[in-house]
Amino acid sequence: LEFRRVLFRSFYDGTNWERQESGTVDNLTGVAAVSTNRAWAVGYRTSPDSDGIIRVYDGSTWQTQYQDNIKLFGVAAIDADHAWVVADHGRVLTTGDGGTTWTIEDTGIDVDLTCVFALDANHMWVGGAGGTILFWNGTEWKPQNTYTTTTFSAITAADIHHIWAVDGTDTVKFSDGEDANWSSQPSGITKNFGGISAYDKDKIGRASCRERV
């Protein structure tokens, strides 16, 4: 996914990445896929207004599902029906019907939410500006203590006891899920991490903001 471009990088076959037209000129800031026939991409336009956009992929083409005056930063999905999009002013958009309808939820805070990860409908984390991380337990949003004021750029989990987040620095934040506190894990290298993904609790990949995949 390329910010400020109309192209996706996709279909990694072990050797090359292909470019795929997204069909929009909006800034694309997040992508999530649950199969080869279902993926969502989100973003927003900076001028002449700040309309947010949700695009959906059906296996062959990208189409717009949602567009409104809201900045959208990240998306997570657990199946072809259930997805969540994080936005400005502490808002989260949710769908339970594959994106036919999107509902805006108020998390109770007024900061930009920039990343999201969902294990299932009852275990979801969102991160954002000012060191914000919120946990969704299926009923309500609970704030967690991260002991930082930086903006989180990505969050991931292997299970409910192994959750990681990065904030554009060389430090990784970790939570064991037992309480609402996060600790710092030095990465051991001086790279500013903008992305993170966990295959299991022992295999975690981090992407530098300044390097190519």
mmCIF file with all atom_site columns, C-alpha atoms in Angstrom:
data_model
loop_
_atom_site.group_PDB
_atom_site.id
_atom_site.type_symbol
_atom_site.label_atom_id
_atom_site.label_alt_id
_atom_site.label_comp_id
_atom_site.label_asym_id
_atom_site.label_entity_id
_atom_site.label_seq_id
_atom_site.pdbx_PDB_ins_code
_atom_site.Cartn_x
_atom_site.Cartn_y
_atom_site.Cartn_z
_atom_site.occupancy
_atom_site.B_iso_or_equiv
_atom_site.pdbx_formal_charge
_atom_site.auth_seq_id
_atom_site.auth_comp_id
_atom_site.auth_asym_id
_atom_site.auth_atom_id
_atom_site.pdbx_PDB_model_num
ATOM 1   C CA . LEU A 1 1   ? 0.000   0.000   0.000  1.00 0.00 ? 1   LEU A CA 1
ATOM 2   C CA . GLU A 1 2   ? 1.438   3.363   -1.015 1.00 0.00 ? 2   GLU A CA 1
ATOM 3   C CA . PHE A 1 3   ? 0.486   6.622   0.691  1.00 0.00 ? 3   PHE A CA 1
ATOM 4   C CA . ARG A 1 4   ? -0.552  9.426   -1.678 1.00 0.00 ? 4   ARG A CA 1
ATOM 5   C CA . ARG A 1 5   ? -0.676  7.109   -4.698 1.00 0.00 ? 5   ARG A CA 1
ATOM 6   C CA . VAL A 1 6   ? -3.392  5.280   -6.553 1.00 0.00 ? 6   VAL A CA 1
ATOM 7   C CA . LEU A 1 7   ? -1.585  1.936   -6.530 1.00 0.00 ? 7   LEU A CA 1
ATOM 8   C CA . PHE A 1 8   ? -1.414  -1.091  -4.273 1.00 0.00 ? 8   PHE A CA 1
ATOM 9   C CA . ARG A 1 9   ? 1.476   -3.469  -3.951 1.00 0.00 ? 9   ARG A CA 1
ATOM 10  C CA . SER A 1 10  ? -0.001  -6.922  -3.828 1.00 0.00 ? 10  SER A CA 1
ATOM 11  C CA . PHE A 1 11  ? 0.154   -10.588 -4.723 1.00 0.00 ? 11  PHE A CA 1
ATOM 12  C CA . TYR A 1 12  ? 3.537   -11.404 -3.243 1.00 0.00 ? 12  TYR A CA 1
ATOM 13  C CA . ASP A 1 13  ? 4.677   -14.690 -4.800 1.00 0.00 ? 13  ASP A CA 1
ATOM 14  C CA . GLY A 1 14  ? 8.018   -14.964 -3.036 1.00 0.00 ? 14  GLY A CA 1
ATOM 15  C CA . THR A 1 15  ? 9.882   -13.019 -5.708 1.00 0.00 ? 15  THR A CA 1
ATOM 16  C CA . ASN A 1 16  ? 8.044   -9.950  -6.923 1.00 0.00 ? 16  ASN A CA 1
ATOM 17  C CA . TRP A 1 17  ? 5.348   -7.496  -5.946 1.00 0.00 ? 17  TRP A CA 1
ATOM 18  C CA . GLU A 1 18  ? 2.836   -6.420  -8.580 1.00 0.00 ? 18  GLU A CA 1
ATOM 19  C CA . ARG A 1 19  ? 1.121   -3.061  -8.717 1.00 0.00 ? 19  ARG A CA 1
ATOM 20  C CA . GLN A 1 20  ? -2.649  -2.949  -8.701 1.00 0.00 ? 20  GLN A CA 1
ATOM 21  C CA . GLU A 1 21  ? -4.864  0.021   -9.514 1.00 0.00 ? 21  GLU A CA 1
ATOM 22  C CA . SER A 1 22  ? -7.009  1.075   -6.576 1.00 0.00 ? 22  SER A CA 1
ATOM 23  C CA . GLY A 1 23  ? -9.303  3.260   -8.654 1.00 0.00 ? 23  GLY A CA 1
ATOM 24  C CA . THR A 1 24  ? -9.031  6.281   -6.359 1.00 0.00 ? 24  THR A CA 1
ATOM 25  C CA . VAL A 1 25  ? -6.785  9.315   -6.008 1.00 0.00 ? 25  VAL A CA 1
ATOM 26  C CA . ASP A 1 26  ? -7.360  9.514   -2.241 1.00 0.00 ? 26  ASP A CA 1
ATOM 27  C CA . ASN A 1 27  ? -4.497  8.956   0.212  1.00 0.00 ? 27  ASN A CA 1
ATOM 28  C CA . LEU A 1 28  ? -4.665  5.282   1.160  1.00 0.00 ? 28  LEU A CA 1
ATOM 29  C CA . THR A 1 29  ? -3.537  4.665   4.729  1.00 0.00 ? 29  THR A CA 1
ATOM 30  C CA . GLY A 1 30  ? -4.656  1.132   5.657  1.00 0.00 ? 30  GLY A CA 1
ATOM 31  C CA . VAL A 1 31  ? -5.546  -2.232  4.154  1.00 0.00 ? 31  VAL A CA 1
ATOM 32  C CA . ALA A 1 32  ? -6.891  -5.542  5.496  1.00 0.00 ? 32  ALA A CA 1
ATOM 33  C CA . ALA A 1 33  ? -7.681  -8.803  3.691  1.00 0.00 ? 33  ALA A CA 1
ATOM 34  C CA . VAL A 1 34  ? -9.532  -11.898 4.851  1.00 0.00 ? 34  VAL A CA 1
ATOM 35  C CA . SER A 1 35  ? -9.310  -13.826 1.564  1.00 0.00 ? 35  SER A CA 1
ATOM 36  C CA . THR A 1 36  ? -8.307  -13.406 -2.069 1.00 0.00 ? 36  THR A CA 1
ATOM 37  C CA . ASN A 1 37  ? -11.853 -12.208 -2.735 1.00 0.00 ? 37  ASN A CA 1
ATOM 38  C CA . ARG A 1 38  ? -12.374 -9.808  0.154  1.00 0.00 ? 38  ARG A CA 1
ATOM 39  C CA . ALA A 1 39  ? -10.206 -6.900  1.220  1.00 0.00 ? 39  ALA A CA 1
ATOM 40  C CA . TRP A 1 40  ? -10.762 -3.351  2.409  1.00 0.00 ? 40  TRP A CA 1
ATOM 41  C CA . ALA A 1 41  ? -8.616  -0.276  1.933  1.00 0.00 ? 41  ALA A CA 1
ATOM 42  C CA . VAL A 1 42  ? -9.209  3.046   3.687  1.00 0.00 ? 42  VAL A CA 1
ATOM 43  C CA . GLY A 1 43  ? -7.918  6.576   3.408  1.00 0.00 ? 43  GLY A CA 1
ATOM 44  C CA . TYR A 1 44  ? -8.896  10.196  2.949  1.00 0.00 ? 44  TYR A CA 1
ATOM 45  C CA . ARG A 1 45  ? -8.556  13.189  0.664  1.00 0.00 ? 45  ARG A CA 1
ATOM 46  C CA . THR A 1 46  ? -6.672  16.278  1.873  1.00 0.00 ? 46  THR A CA 1
ATOM 47  C CA . SER A 1 47  ? -8.108  18.753  -0.631 1.00 0.00 ? 47  SER A CA 1
ATOM 48  C CA . PRO A 1 48  ? -10.447 20.324  -1.410 1.00 0.00 ? 48  PRO A CA 1
ATOM 49  C CA . ASP A 1 49  ? -11.989 18.599  1.618  1.00 0.00 ? 49  ASP A CA 1
ATOM 50  C CA . SER A 1 50  ? -11.121 15.757  3.984  1.00 0.00 ? 50  SER A CA 1
ATOM 51  C CA . ASP A 1 51  ? -13.567 13.122  2.810  1.00 0.00 ? 51  ASP A CA 1
ATOM 52  C CA . GLY A 1 52  ? -12.722 9.636   4.037  1.00 0.00 ? 52  GLY A CA 1
ATOM 53  C CA . ILE A 1 53  ? -13.155 6.642   1.769  1.00 0.00 ? 53  ILE A CA 1
ATOM 54  C CA . ILE A 1 54  ? -13.576 2.885   2.217  1.00 0.00 ? 54  ILE A CA 1
ATOM 55  C CA . ARG A 1 55  ? -12.837 0.733   -0.826 1.00 0.00 ? 55  ARG A CA 1
ATOM 56  C CA . VAL A 1 56  ? -13.651 -2.981  -1.043 1.00 0.00 ? 56  VAL A CA 1
ATOM 57  C CA . TYR A 1 57  ? -12.029 -5.622  -3.253 1.00 0.00 ? 57  TYR A CA 1
ATOM 58  C CA . ASP A 1 58  ? -14.140 -8.515  -4.591 1.00 0.00 ? 58  ASP A CA 1
ATOM 59  C CA . GLY A 1 59  ? -11.378 -10.502 -6.235 1.00 0.00 ? 59  GLY A CA 1
ATOM 60  C CA . SER A 1 60  ? -11.276 -8.507  -9.446 1.00 0.00 ? 60  SER A CA 1
ATOM 61  C CA . THR A 1 61  ? -12.063 -4.828  -8.861 1.00 0.00 ? 61  THR A CA 1
ATOM 62  C CA . TRP A 1 62  ? -12.034 -2.165  -6.152 1.00 0.00 ? 62  TRP A CA 1
ATOM 63  C CA . GLN A 1 63  ? -15.276 -0.285  -5.435 1.00 0.00 ? 63  GLN A CA 1
ATOM 64  C CA . THR A 1 64  ? -16.251 2.468   -3.011 1.00 0.00 ? 64  THR A CA 1
ATOM 65  C CA . GLN A 1 65  ? -18.385 1.343   -0.073 1.00 0.00 ? 65  GLN A CA 1
ATOM 66  C CA . TYR A 1 66  ? -18.348 4.479   2.039  1.00 0.00 ? 66  TYR A CA 1
ATOM 67  C CA . GLN A 1 67  ? -17.412 8.136   1.692  1.00 0.00 ? 67  GLN A CA 1
ATOM 68  C CA . ASP A 1 68  ? -17.983 10.990  4.140  1.00 0.00 ? 68  ASP A CA 1
ATOM 69  C CA . ASN A 1 69  ? -16.326 13.966  5.817  1.00 0.00 ? 69  ASN A CA 1
ATOM 70  C CA . ILE A 1 70  ? -14.094 11.940  8.149  1.00 0.00 ? 70  ILE A CA 1
ATOM 71  C CA . LYS A 1 71  ? -10.416 10.999  8.076  1.00 0.00 ? 71  LYS A CA 1
ATOM 72  C CA . LEU A 1 72  ? -9.880  7.229   8.018  1.00 0.00 ? 72  LEU A CA 1
ATOM 73  C CA . PHE A 1 73  ? -6.503  5.790   9.050  1.00 0.00 ? 73  PHE A CA 1
ATOM 74  C CA . GLY A 1 74  ? -6.632  2.006   9.516  1.00 0.00 ? 74  GLY A CA 1
ATOM 75  C CA . VAL A 1 75  ? -8.780  -1.084  9.047  1.00 0.00 ? 75  VAL A CA 1
ATOM 76  C CA . ALA A 1 76  ? -9.042  -4.574  10.543 1.00 0.00 ? 76  ALA A CA 1
ATOM 77  C CA . ALA A 1 77  ? -11.312 -7.480  9.624  1.00 0.00 ? 77  ALA A CA 1
ATOM 78  C CA . ILE A 1 78  ? -11.972 -10.957 10.996 1.00 0.00 ? 78  ILE A CA 1
ATOM 79  C CA . ASP A 1 79  ? -14.120 -12.320 8.165  1.00 0.00 ? 79  ASP A CA 1
ATOM 80  C CA . ALA A 1 80  ? -15.969 -11.190 5.041  1.00 0.00 ? 80  ALA A CA 1
ATOM 81  C CA . ASP A 1 81  ? -18.748 -9.594  7.128  1.00 0.00 ? 81  ASP A CA 1
ATOM 82  C CA . HIS A 1 82  ? -17.044 -7.984  10.121 1.00 0.00 ? 82  HIS A CA 1
ATOM 83  C CA . ALA A 1 83  ? -14.579 -5.117  9.844  1.00 0.00 ? 83  ALA A CA 1
ATOM 84  C CA . TRP A 1 84  ? -13.559 -2.023  11.808 1.00 0.00 ? 84  TRP A CA 1
ATOM 85  C CA . VAL A 1 85  ? -12.064 1.265   10.604 1.00 0.00 ? 85  VAL A CA 1
ATOM 86  C CA . VAL A 1 86  ? -10.354 3.797   12.876 1.00 0.00 ? 86  VAL A CA 1
ATOM 87  C CA . ALA A 1 87  ? -10.747 7.517   12.251 1.00 0.00 ? 87  ALA A CA 1
ATOM 88  C CA . ASP A 1 88  ? -10.169 11.012  13.583 1.00 0.00 ? 88  ASP A CA 1
ATOM 89  C CA . HIS A 1 89  ? -11.690 12.379  16.807 1.00 0.00 ? 89  HIS A CA 1
ATOM 90  C CA . GLY A 1 90  ? -11.771 8.975   18.487 1.00 0.00 ? 90  GLY A CA 1
ATOM 91  C CA . ARG A 1 91  ? -14.265 7.454   16.071 1.00 0.00 ? 91  ARG A CA 1
ATOM 92  C CA . VAL A 1 92  ? -14.496 3.831   14.937 1.00 0.00 ? 92  VAL A CA 1
ATOM 93  C CA . LEU A 1 93  ? -16.596 2.665   11.990 1.00 0.00 ? 93  LEU A CA 1
ATOM 94  C CA . THR A 1 94  ? -17.991 -0.865  12.157 1.00 0.00 ? 94  THR A CA 1
ATOM 95  C CA . THR A 1 95  ? -19.772 -3.200  9.772  1.00 0.00 ? 95  THR A CA 1
ATOM 96  C CA . GLY A 1 96  ? -21.366 -6.591  10.299 1.00 0.00 ? 96  GLY A CA 1
ATOM 97  C CA . ASP A 1 97  ? -22.732 -7.073  6.803  1.00 0.00 ? 97  ASP A CA 1
ATOM 98  C CA . GLY A 1 98  ? -19.650 -6.902  4.631  1.00 0.00 ? 98  GLY A CA 1
ATOM 99  C CA . GLY A 1 99  ? -19.722 -3.142  4.326  1.00 0.00 ? 99  GLY A CA 1
ATOM 100 C CA . THR A 1 100 ? -23.259 -2.666  3.048  1.00 0.00 ? 100 THR A CA 1
ATOM 101 C CA . THR A 1 101 ? -23.767 -0.452  6.093  1.00 0.00 ? 101 THR A CA 1
ATOM 102 C CA . TRP A 1 102 ? -21.170 1.260   8.297  1.00 0.00 ? 102 TRP A CA 1
ATOM 103 C CA . THR A 1 103 ? -21.938 2.591   11.776 1.00 0.00 ? 103 THR A CA 1
ATOM 104 C CA . ILE A 1 104 ? -19.837 5.224   13.555 1.00 0.00 ? 104 ILE A CA 1
ATOM 105 C CA . GLU A 1 105 ? -19.034 4.493   17.206 1.00 0.00 ? 105 GLU A CA 1
ATOM 106 C CA . ASP A 1 106 ? -17.785 7.059   19.708 1.00 0.00 ? 106 ASP A CA 1
ATOM 107 C CA . THR A 1 107 ? -15.004 5.645   21.889 1.00 0.00 ? 107 THR A CA 1
ATOM 108 C CA . GLY A 1 108 ? -15.277 8.463   24.413 1.00 0.00 ? 108 GLY A CA 1
ATOM 109 C CA . ILE A 1 109 ? -11.973 10.155  23.543 1.00 0.00 ? 109 ILE A CA 1
ATOM 110 C CA . ASP A 1 110 ? -11.149 12.939  21.096 1.00 0.00 ? 110 ASP A CA 1
ATOM 111 C CA . VAL A 1 111 ? -7.844  11.935  19.501 1.00 0.00 ? 111 VAL A CA 1
ATOM 112 C CA . ASP A 1 112 ? -7.027  10.549  16.067 1.00 0.00 ? 112 ASP A CA 1
ATOM 113 C CA . LEU A 1 113 ? -7.062  6.743   16.091 1.00 0.00 ? 113 LEU A CA 1
ATOM 114 C CA . THR A 1 114 ? -4.435  5.559   13.637 1.00 0.00 ? 114 THR A CA 1
ATOM 115 C CA . CYS A 1 115 ? -4.237  1.753   13.868 1.00 0.00 ? 115 CYS A CA 1
ATOM 116 C CA . VAL A 1 116 ? -6.419  -1.216  14.787 1.00 0.00 ? 116 VAL A CA 1
ATOM 117 C CA . PHE A 1 117 ? -6.095  -4.971  15.245 1.00 0.00 ? 117 PHE A CA 1
ATOM 118 C CA . ALA A 1 118 ? -8.880  -7.490  15.950 1.00 0.00 ? 118 ALA A CA 1
ATOM 119 C CA . LEU A 1 119 ? -8.450  -11.080 17.097 1.00 0.00 ? 119 LEU A CA 1
ATOM 120 C CA . ASP A 1 120 ? -12.211 -11.544 17.166 1.00 0.00 ? 120 ASP A CA 1
ATOM 121 C CA . ALA A 1 121 ? -15.332 -9.508  17.877 1.00 0.00 ? 121 ALA A CA 1
ATOM 122 C CA . ASN A 1 122 ? -14.541 -9.412  21.616 1.00 0.00 ? 122 ASN A CA 1
ATOM 123 C CA . HIS A 1 123 ? -10.794 -8.738  21.530 1.00 0.00 ? 123 HIS A CA 1
ATOM 124 C CA . MET A 1 124 ? -9.708  -5.644  19.646 1.00 0.00 ? 124 MET A CA 1
ATOM 125 C CA . TRP A 1 125 ? -7.104  -2.952  20.191 1.00 0.00 ? 125 TRP A CA 1
ATOM 126 C CA . VAL A 1 126 ? -6.877  0.499   18.627 1.00 0.00 ? 126 VAL A CA 1
ATOM 127 C CA . GLY A 1 127 ? -3.955  2.894   18.908 1.00 0.00 ? 127 GLY A CA 1
ATOM 128 C CA . GLY A 1 128 ? -3.630  6.566   18.222 1.00 0.00 ? 128 GLY A CA 1
ATOM 129 C CA . ALA A 1 129 ? -2.226  9.966   19.068 1.00 0.00 ? 129 ALA A CA 1
ATOM 130 C CA . GLY A 1 130 ? -0.908  10.893  22.505 1.00 0.00 ? 130 GLY A CA 1
ATOM 131 C CA . GLY A 1 131 ? 0.084   7.318   23.353 1.00 0.00 ? 131 GLY A CA 1
ATOM 132 C CA . THR A 1 132 ? -3.532  6.178   23.185 1.00 0.00 ? 132 THR A CA 1
ATOM 133 C CA . ILE A 1 133 ? -4.434  2.488   23.189 1.00 0.00 ? 133 ILE A CA 1
ATOM 134 C CA . LEU A 1 134 ? -7.999  1.327   23.780 1.00 0.00 ? 134 LEU A CA 1
ATOM 135 C CA . PHE A 1 135 ? -9.181  -2.257  24.258 1.00 0.00 ? 135 PHE A CA 1
ATOM 136 C CA . TRP A 1 136 ? -12.612 -3.473  23.122 1.00 0.00 ? 136 TRP A CA 1
ATOM 137 C CA . ASN A 1 137 ? -13.945 -6.351  25.254 1.00 0.00 ? 137 ASN A CA 1
ATOM 138 C CA . GLY A 1 138 ? -17.156 -6.881  23.314 1.00 0.00 ? 138 GLY A CA 1
ATOM 139 C CA . THR A 1 139 ? -19.091 -4.438  25.477 1.00 0.00 ? 139 THR A CA 1
ATOM 140 C CA . GLU A 1 140 ? -17.088 -1.255  25.959 1.00 0.00 ? 140 GLU A CA 1
ATOM 141 C CA . TRP A 1 141 ? -13.834 0.539   25.147 1.00 0.00 ? 141 TRP A CA 1
ATOM 142 C CA . LYS A 1 142 ? -11.247 0.505   27.946 1.00 0.00 ? 142 LYS A CA 1
ATOM 143 C CA . PRO A 1 143 ? -8.217  2.860   27.965 1.00 0.00 ? 143 PRO A CA 1
ATOM 144 C CA . GLN A 1 144 ? -4.813  1.303   28.662 1.00 0.00 ? 144 GLN A CA 1
ATOM 145 C CA . ASN A 1 145 ? -1.588  2.738   30.080 1.00 0.00 ? 145 ASN A CA 1
ATOM 146 C CA . THR A 1 146 ? 1.243   2.931   27.536 1.00 0.00 ? 146 THR A CA 1
ATOM 147 C CA . TYR A 1 147 ? 3.532   5.395   29.340 1.00 0.00 ? 147 TYR A CA 1
ATOM 148 C CA . THR A 1 148 ? 4.257   7.309   26.147 1.00 0.00 ? 148 THR A CA 1
ATOM 149 C CA . THR A 1 149 ? 2.827   10.343  24.369 1.00 0.00 ? 149 THR A CA 1
ATOM 150 C CA . THR A 1 150 ? 3.837   9.361   20.843 1.00 0.00 ? 150 THR A CA 1
ATOM 151 C CA . THR A 1 151 ? 1.399   8.312   18.120 1.00 0.00 ? 151 THR A CA 1
ATOM 152 C CA . PHE A 1 152 ? 1.032   4.592   17.477 1.00 0.00 ? 152 PHE A CA 1
ATOM 153 C CA . SER A 1 153 ? 1.367   3.543   13.841 1.00 0.00 ? 153 SER A CA 1
ATOM 154 C CA . ALA A 1 154 ? 0.607   -0.193  14.063 1.00 0.00 ? 154 ALA A CA 1
ATOM 155 C CA . ILE A 1 155 ? -0.657  -2.793  16.511 1.00 0.00 ? 155 ILE A CA 1
ATOM 156 C CA . THR A 1 156 ? -0.844  -6.589  16.349 1.00 0.00 ? 156 THR A CA 1
ATOM 157 C CA . ALA A 1 157 ? -1.508  -9.620  18.539 1.00 0.00 ? 157 ALA A CA 1
ATOM 158 C CA . ALA A 1 158 ? -0.713  -13.325 18.425 1.00 0.00 ? 158 ALA A CA 1
ATOM 159 C CA . ASP A 1 159 ? -3.324  -14.122 21.081 1.00 0.00 ? 159 ASP A CA 1
ATOM 160 C CA . ILE A 1 160 ? -4.989  -12.382 24.024 1.00 0.00 ? 160 ILE A CA 1
ATOM 161 C CA . HIS A 1 161 ? -1.744  -12.530 26.057 1.00 0.00 ? 161 HIS A CA 1
ATOM 162 C CA . HIS A 1 162 ? 0.731   -11.335 23.426 1.00 0.00 ? 162 HIS A CA 1
ATOM 163 C CA . ILE A 1 163 ? 0.055   -7.876  21.973 1.00 0.00 ? 163 ILE A CA 1
ATOM 164 C CA . TRP A 1 164 ? 2.587   -5.496  20.413 1.00 0.00 ? 164 TRP A CA 1
ATOM 165 C CA . ALA A 1 165 ? 2.484   -1.934  19.099 1.00 0.00 ? 165 ALA A CA 1
ATOM 166 C CA . VAL A 1 166 ? 4.977   0.413   17.442 1.00 0.00 ? 166 VAL A CA 1
ATOM 167 C CA . ASP A 1 167 ? 5.048   4.194   17.445 1.00 0.00 ? 167 ASP A CA 1
ATOM 168 C CA . GLY A 1 168 ? 7.590   5.174   14.811 1.00 0.00 ? 168 GLY A CA 1
ATOM 169 C CA . THR A 1 169 ? 10.571  4.800   17.164 1.00 0.00 ? 169 THR A CA 1
ATOM 170 C CA . ASP A 1 170 ? 13.005  1.910   17.678 1.00 0.00 ? 170 ASP A CA 1
ATOM 171 C CA . THR A 1 171 ? 11.058  0.651   20.712 1.00 0.00 ? 171 THR A CA 1
ATOM 172 C CA . VAL A 1 172 ? 8.258   -1.915  20.660 1.00 0.00 ? 172 VAL A CA 1
ATOM 173 C CA . LYS A 1 173 ? 5.449   -1.734  23.215 1.00 0.00 ? 173 LYS A CA 1
ATOM 174 C CA . PHE A 1 174 ? 4.167   -5.022  24.671 1.00 0.00 ? 174 PHE A CA 1
ATOM 175 C CA . SER A 1 175 ? 1.143   -6.114  26.714 1.00 0.00 ? 175 SER A CA 1
ATOM 176 C CA . ASP A 1 176 ? 0.493   -9.533  28.223 1.00 0.00 ? 176 ASP A CA 1
ATOM 177 C CA . GLY A 1 177 ? -3.226  -8.825  28.323 1.00 0.00 ? 177 GLY A CA 1
ATOM 178 C CA . GLU A 1 178 ? -3.431  -9.430  32.065 1.00 0.00 ? 178 GLU A CA 1
ATOM 179 C CA . ASP A 1 179 ? -3.882  -5.772  32.953 1.00 0.00 ? 179 ASP A CA 1
ATOM 180 C CA . ALA A 1 180 ? -4.116  -2.378  31.300 1.00 0.00 ? 180 ALA A CA 1
ATOM 181 C CA . ASN A 1 181 ? -0.366  -1.637  31.355 1.00 0.00 ? 181 ASN A CA 1
ATOM 182 C CA . TRP A 1 182 ? 2.102   -1.767  28.469 1.00 0.00 ? 182 TRP A CA 1
ATOM 183 C CA . SER A 1 183 ? 5.877   -2.160  28.774 1.00 0.00 ? 183 SER A CA 1
ATOM 184 C CA . SER A 1 184 ? 8.730   -1.238  26.434 1.00 0.00 ? 184 SER A CA 1
ATOM 185 C CA . GLN A 1 185 ? 10.799  -3.808  24.571 1.00 0.00 ? 185 GLN A CA 1
ATOM 186 C CA . PRO A 1 186 ? 13.998  -2.391  23.009 1.00 0.00 ? 186 PRO A CA 1
ATOM 187 C CA . SER A 1 187 ? 14.286  -3.730  19.473 1.00 0.00 ? 187 SER A CA 1
ATOM 188 C CA . GLY A 1 188 ? 18.066  -3.891  19.532 1.00 0.00 ? 188 GLY A CA 1
ATOM 189 C CA . ILE A 1 189 ? 18.466  -1.852  16.349 1.00 0.00 ? 189 ILE A CA 1
ATOM 190 C CA . THR A 1 190 ? 18.216  1.857   15.588 1.00 0.00 ? 190 THR A CA 1
ATOM 191 C CA . LYS A 1 191 ? 15.381  1.812   13.079 1.00 0.00 ? 191 LYS A CA 1
ATOM 192 C CA . ASN A 1 192 ? 12.113  3.683   13.373 1.00 0.00 ? 192 ASN A CA 1
ATOM 193 C CA . PHE A 1 193 ? 9.372   1.074   13.072 1.00 0.00 ? 193 PHE A CA 1
ATOM 194 C CA . GLY A 1 194 ? 6.129   1.986   11.314 1.00 0.00 ? 194 GLY A CA 1
ATOM 195 C CA . GLY A 1 195 ? 4.567   -1.473  11.047 1.00 0.00 ? 195 GLY A CA 1
ATOM 196 C CA . ILE A 1 196 ? 4.392   -4.731  12.977 1.00 0.00 ? 196 ILE A CA 1
ATOM 197 C CA . SER A 1 197 ? 2.746   -8.128  12.455 1.00 0.00 ? 197 SER A CA 1
ATOM 198 C CA . ALA A 1 198 ? 2.705   -11.323 14.545 1.00 0.00 ? 198 ALA A CA 1
ATOM 199 C CA . TYR A 1 199 ? 2.457   -14.857 13.145 1.00 0.00 ? 199 TYR A CA 1
ATOM 200 C CA . ASP A 1 200 ? 2.569   -16.335 16.632 1.00 0.00 ? 200 ASP A CA 1
ATOM 201 C CA . LYS A 1 201 ? 4.026   -15.303 19.996 1.00 0.00 ? 201 LYS A CA 1
ATOM 202 C CA . ASP A 1 202 ? 7.556   -16.193 18.832 1.00 0.00 ? 202 ASP A CA 1
ATOM 203 C CA . LYS A 1 203 ? 7.467   -14.806 15.282 1.00 0.00 ? 203 LYS A CA 1
ATOM 204 C CA . ILE A 1 204 ? 6.970   -11.044 15.019 1.00 0.00 ? 204 ILE A CA 1
ATOM 205 C CA . GLY A 1 205 ? 7.857   -8.982  11.969 1.00 0.00 ? 205 GLY A CA 1
ATOM 206 C CA . ARG A 1 206 ? 8.557   -5.254  12.108 1.00 0.00 ? 206 ARG A CA 1
ATOM 207 C CA . ALA A 1 207 ? 8.822   -2.874  9.183  1.00 0.00 ? 207 ALA A CA 1
ATOM 208 C CA . SER A 1 208 ? 11.039  0.170   9.223  1.00 0.00 ? 208 SER A CA 1
ATOM 209 C CA . CYS A 1 209 ? 9.566   3.477   8.126  1.00 0.00 ? 209 CYS A CA 1
ATOM 210 C CA . ARG A 1 210 ? 12.685  4.136   6.078  1.00 0.00 ? 210 ARG A CA 1
ATOM 211 C CA . GLU A 1 211 ? 13.230  0.865   4.318  1.00 0.00 ? 211 GLU A CA 1
ATOM 212 C CA . ARG A 1 212 ? 11.504  -1.092  1.573  1.00 0.00 ? 212 ARG A CA 1
ATOM 213 C CA . VAL A 1 213 ? 9.956   -4.493  2.072  1.00 0.00 ? 213 VAL A CA 1
#
